[in-house]
Short mmCIF file of C-alpha atoms in Angstrom, two decimals:
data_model
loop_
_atom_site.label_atom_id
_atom_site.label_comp_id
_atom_site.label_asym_id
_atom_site.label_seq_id
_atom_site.Cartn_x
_atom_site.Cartn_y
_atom_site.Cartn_z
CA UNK F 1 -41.02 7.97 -16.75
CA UNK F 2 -39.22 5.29 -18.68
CA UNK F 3 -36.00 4.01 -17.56
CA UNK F 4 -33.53 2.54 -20.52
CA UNK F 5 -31.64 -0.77 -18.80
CA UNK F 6 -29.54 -3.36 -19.44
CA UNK F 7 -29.93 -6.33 -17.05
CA UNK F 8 -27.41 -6.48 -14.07
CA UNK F 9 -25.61 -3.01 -15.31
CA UNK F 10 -25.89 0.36 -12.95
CA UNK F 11 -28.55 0.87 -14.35
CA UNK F 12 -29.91 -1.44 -11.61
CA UNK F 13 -29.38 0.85 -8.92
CA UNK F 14 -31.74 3.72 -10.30
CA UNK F 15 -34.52 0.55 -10.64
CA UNK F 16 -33.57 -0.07 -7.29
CA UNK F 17 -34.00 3.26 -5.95
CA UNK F 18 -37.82 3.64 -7.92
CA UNK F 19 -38.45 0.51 -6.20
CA UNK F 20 -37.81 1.83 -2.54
CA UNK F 21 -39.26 4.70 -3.15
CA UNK F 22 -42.56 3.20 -4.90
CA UNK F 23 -42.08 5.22 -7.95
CA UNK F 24 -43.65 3.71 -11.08
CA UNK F 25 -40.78 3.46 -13.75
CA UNK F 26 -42.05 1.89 -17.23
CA UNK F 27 -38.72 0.11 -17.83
CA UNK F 28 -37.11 -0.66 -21.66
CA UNK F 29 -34.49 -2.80 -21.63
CA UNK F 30 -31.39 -2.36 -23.84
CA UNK F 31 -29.51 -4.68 -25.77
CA UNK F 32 -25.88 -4.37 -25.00
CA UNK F 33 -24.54 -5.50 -28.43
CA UNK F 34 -27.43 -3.77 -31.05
CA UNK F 35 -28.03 -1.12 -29.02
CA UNK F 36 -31.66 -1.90 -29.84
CA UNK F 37 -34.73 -1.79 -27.41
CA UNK F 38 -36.98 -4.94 -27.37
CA UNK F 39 -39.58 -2.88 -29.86
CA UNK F 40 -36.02 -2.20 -32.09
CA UNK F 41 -35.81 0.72 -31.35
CA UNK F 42 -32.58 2.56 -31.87
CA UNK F 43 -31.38 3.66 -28.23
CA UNK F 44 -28.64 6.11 -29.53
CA UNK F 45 -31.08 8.16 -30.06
CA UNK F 46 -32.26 8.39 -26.75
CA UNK F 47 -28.33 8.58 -25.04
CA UNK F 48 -25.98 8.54 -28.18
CA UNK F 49 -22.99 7.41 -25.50
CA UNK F 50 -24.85 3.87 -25.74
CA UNK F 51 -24.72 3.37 -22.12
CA UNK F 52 -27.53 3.10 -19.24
CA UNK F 53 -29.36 4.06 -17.74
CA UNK F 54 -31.52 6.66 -19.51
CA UNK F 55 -34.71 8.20 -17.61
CA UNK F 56 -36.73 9.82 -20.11
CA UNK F 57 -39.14 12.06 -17.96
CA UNK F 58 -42.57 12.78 -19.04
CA UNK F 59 -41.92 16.10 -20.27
CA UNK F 60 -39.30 14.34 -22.50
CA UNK F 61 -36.50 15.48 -20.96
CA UNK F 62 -33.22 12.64 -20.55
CA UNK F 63 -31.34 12.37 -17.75
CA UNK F 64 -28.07 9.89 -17.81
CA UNK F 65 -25.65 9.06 -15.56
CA UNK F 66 -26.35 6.50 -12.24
CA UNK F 67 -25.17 8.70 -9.67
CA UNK F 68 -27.54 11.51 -10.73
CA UNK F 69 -30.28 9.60 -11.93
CA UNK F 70 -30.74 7.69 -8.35
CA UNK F 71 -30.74 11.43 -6.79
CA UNK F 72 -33.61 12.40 -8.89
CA UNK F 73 -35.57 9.72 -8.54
CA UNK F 74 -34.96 9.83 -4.66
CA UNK F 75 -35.53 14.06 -4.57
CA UNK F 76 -39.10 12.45 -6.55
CA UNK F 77 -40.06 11.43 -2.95
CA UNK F 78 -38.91 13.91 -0.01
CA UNK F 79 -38.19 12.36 3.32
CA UNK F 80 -37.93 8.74 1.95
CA UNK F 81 -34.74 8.60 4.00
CA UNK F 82 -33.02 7.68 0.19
CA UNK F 83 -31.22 11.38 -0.39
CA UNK F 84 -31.18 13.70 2.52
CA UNK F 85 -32.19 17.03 1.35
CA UNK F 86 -30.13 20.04 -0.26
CA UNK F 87 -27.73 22.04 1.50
CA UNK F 88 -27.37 19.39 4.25
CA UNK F 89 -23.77 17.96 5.22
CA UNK F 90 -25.83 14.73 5.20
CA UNK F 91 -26.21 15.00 1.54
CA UNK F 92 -22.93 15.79 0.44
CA UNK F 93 -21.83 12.77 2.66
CA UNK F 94 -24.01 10.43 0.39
CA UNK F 95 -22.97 12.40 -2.96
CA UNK F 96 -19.22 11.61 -1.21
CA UNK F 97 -20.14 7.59 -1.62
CA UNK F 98 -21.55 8.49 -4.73
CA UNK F 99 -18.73 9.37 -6.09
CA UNK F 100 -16.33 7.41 -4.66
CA UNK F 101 -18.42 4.37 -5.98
CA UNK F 102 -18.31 5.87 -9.74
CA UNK F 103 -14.97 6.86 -10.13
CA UNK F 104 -13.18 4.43 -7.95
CA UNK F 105 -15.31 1.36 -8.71
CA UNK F 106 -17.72 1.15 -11.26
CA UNK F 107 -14.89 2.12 -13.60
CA UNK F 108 -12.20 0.29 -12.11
CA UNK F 109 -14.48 -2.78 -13.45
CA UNK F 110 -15.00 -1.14 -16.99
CA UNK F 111 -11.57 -3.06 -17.38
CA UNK F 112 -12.76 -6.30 -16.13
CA UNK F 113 -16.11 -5.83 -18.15
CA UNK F 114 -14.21 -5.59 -21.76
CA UNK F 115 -13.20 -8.87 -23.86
CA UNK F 116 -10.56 -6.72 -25.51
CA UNK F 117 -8.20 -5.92 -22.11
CA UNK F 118 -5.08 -7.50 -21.97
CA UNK F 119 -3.94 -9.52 -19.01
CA UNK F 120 -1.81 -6.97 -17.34
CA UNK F 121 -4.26 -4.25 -17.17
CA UNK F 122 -6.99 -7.05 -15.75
CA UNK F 123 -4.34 -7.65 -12.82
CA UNK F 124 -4.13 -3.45 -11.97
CA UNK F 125 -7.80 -3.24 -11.86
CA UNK F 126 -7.90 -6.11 -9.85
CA UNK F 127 -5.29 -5.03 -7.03
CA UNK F 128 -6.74 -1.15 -7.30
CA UNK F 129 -10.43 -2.90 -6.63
CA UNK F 130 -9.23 -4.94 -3.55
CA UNK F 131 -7.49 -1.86 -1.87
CA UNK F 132 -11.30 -0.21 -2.40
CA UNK F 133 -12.83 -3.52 -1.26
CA UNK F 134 -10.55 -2.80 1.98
CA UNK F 135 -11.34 0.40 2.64
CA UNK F 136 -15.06 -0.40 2.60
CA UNK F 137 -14.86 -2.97 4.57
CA UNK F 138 -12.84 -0.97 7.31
CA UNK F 139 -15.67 1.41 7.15
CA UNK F 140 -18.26 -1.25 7.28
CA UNK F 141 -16.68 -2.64 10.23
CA UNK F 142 -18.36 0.31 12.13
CA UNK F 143 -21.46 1.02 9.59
CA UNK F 144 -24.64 -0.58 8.79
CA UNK F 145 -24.72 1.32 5.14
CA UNK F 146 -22.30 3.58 3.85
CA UNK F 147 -23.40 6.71 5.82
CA UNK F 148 -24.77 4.73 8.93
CA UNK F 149 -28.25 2.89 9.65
CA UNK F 150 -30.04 4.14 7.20
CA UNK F 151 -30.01 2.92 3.36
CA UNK F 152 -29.29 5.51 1.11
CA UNK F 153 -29.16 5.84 -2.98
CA UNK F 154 -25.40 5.45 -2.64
CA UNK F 155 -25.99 1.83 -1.12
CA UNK F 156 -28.13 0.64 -4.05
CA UNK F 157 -25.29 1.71 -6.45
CA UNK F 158 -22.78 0.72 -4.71
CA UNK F 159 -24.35 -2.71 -4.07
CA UNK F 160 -24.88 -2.97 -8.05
CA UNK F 161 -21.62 -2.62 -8.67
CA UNK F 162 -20.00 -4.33 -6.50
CA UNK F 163 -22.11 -7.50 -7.54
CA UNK F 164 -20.23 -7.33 -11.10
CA UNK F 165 -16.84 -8.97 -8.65
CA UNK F 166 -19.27 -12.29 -8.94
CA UNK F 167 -18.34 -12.50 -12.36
CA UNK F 168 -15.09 -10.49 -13.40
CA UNK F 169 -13.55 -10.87 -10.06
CA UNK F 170 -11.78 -9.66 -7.55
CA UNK F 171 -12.79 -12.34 -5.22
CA UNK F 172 -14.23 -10.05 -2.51
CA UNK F 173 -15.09 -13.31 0.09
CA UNK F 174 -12.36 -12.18 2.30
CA UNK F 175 -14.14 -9.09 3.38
CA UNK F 176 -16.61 -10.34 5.72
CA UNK F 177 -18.11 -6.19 6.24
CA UNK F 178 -18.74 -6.20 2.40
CA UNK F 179 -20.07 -9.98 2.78
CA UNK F 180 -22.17 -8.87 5.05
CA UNK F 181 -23.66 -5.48 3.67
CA UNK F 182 -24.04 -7.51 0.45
CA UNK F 183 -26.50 -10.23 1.99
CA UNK F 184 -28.03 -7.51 3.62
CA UNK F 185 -29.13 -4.84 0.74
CA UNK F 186 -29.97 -8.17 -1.40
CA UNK F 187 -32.72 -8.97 1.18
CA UNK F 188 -34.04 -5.74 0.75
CA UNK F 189 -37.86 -6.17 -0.92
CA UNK F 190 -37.01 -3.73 -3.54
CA UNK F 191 -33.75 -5.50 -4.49
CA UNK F 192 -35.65 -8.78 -4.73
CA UNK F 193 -38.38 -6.68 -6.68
CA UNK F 194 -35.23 -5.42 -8.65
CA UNK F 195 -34.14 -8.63 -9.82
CA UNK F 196 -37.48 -9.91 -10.79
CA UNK F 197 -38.24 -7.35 -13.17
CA UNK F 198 -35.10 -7.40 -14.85
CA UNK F 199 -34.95 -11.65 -14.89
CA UNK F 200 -32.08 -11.96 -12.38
CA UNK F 201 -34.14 -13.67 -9.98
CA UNK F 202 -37.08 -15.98 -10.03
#
């Protein structure tokens, strides 16, 4: 399987998920502007939206999307303790976070993440992504991951994108649950793996 990436983007949390789970991903990264792969090659053909990630399976079928690529790759390995299995409230509860994380965060940054937005939207997105921040770190208080001790694909998105507040803001350092869950999914082997691959760590 290849997965299509840009560094740092969502699609870290599907490399993050292949990593826990020990799934060998052969991994082409994307450039943002060109939309070119590292060999040139033109990645609107592969997802014509121009966004990652992209897992193109051996068959040749494409799967997009982050929330629905980390289920696949975590349904890949059964019992992993990444995606409980189908039909069980515990797997609606992590497709719940999943959710949550891609409508309510990921693209309350697409904002933050756009040279072009003017000031006064950048100051919504801001204020909408703090009341999220506090939510989750009410939750937190009382929760090791999102859905309890055990980390889930939800966790590895939701850690990606809340790692994107490092850069575009808000300034999250008043949530000491988020501080915390942060420090503690980046000392994860996989993450650390994670970053390696995709030069965001040495």
């Amino acid at each position: 399987m290849k997965l299509f990436y840009m560094p740092g983007a969502c699609s870290l949390a599907p490399h993050i998920v292949a990593n826990e789970a020990g799934i060998a991903l052969d991994l082409v990264r994307v450039d943002g502007a060109s939309k070119k792969t590292e060999t040139e090659q033109d990645y609107l053909a592969t997802n014509p939206n121009g966004y990652v990630p992209a897992l193109v399976l051996d068959d040749g079928e494409t799967l997009t999307e982050a929330s629905v690529v980390v289920q696949y790759l975590a349904d890949r390995k059964p019992g992993n303790g990444l995606i409980p299995a189908a039909g069980e409230m515990a797997r609606y509860r992590v497709q719940q976070w999943l959710n949550f994380v891609a409508t309510e965060l990921h693209k309350g940054f697409s904002p933050l993440l756009k040279p072009n937005t003017p000031d006064a939207a950048r100051v919504i997105s801001k204020e909408h992504l703090a009341k999220r921040a506090k939510f989750l770190d009410a939750h937190l208080a009382n929760h090791k991951y999102l859905t309890g001790d055990t980390f889930t694909v939800a966790d590895a998105y939701l850690w990606t994108v809340l790692g994107w507040a490092g850069h575009v803001g808000p300034d999250l350092s008043g949530f000491a649950n988020v501080q915390r869950f942060l420090a503690d999914v980046a000392a994860r082997p996989a993450v650390q793996k994670s970053l390696r691959e995709e030069g965001l760590a040495a």
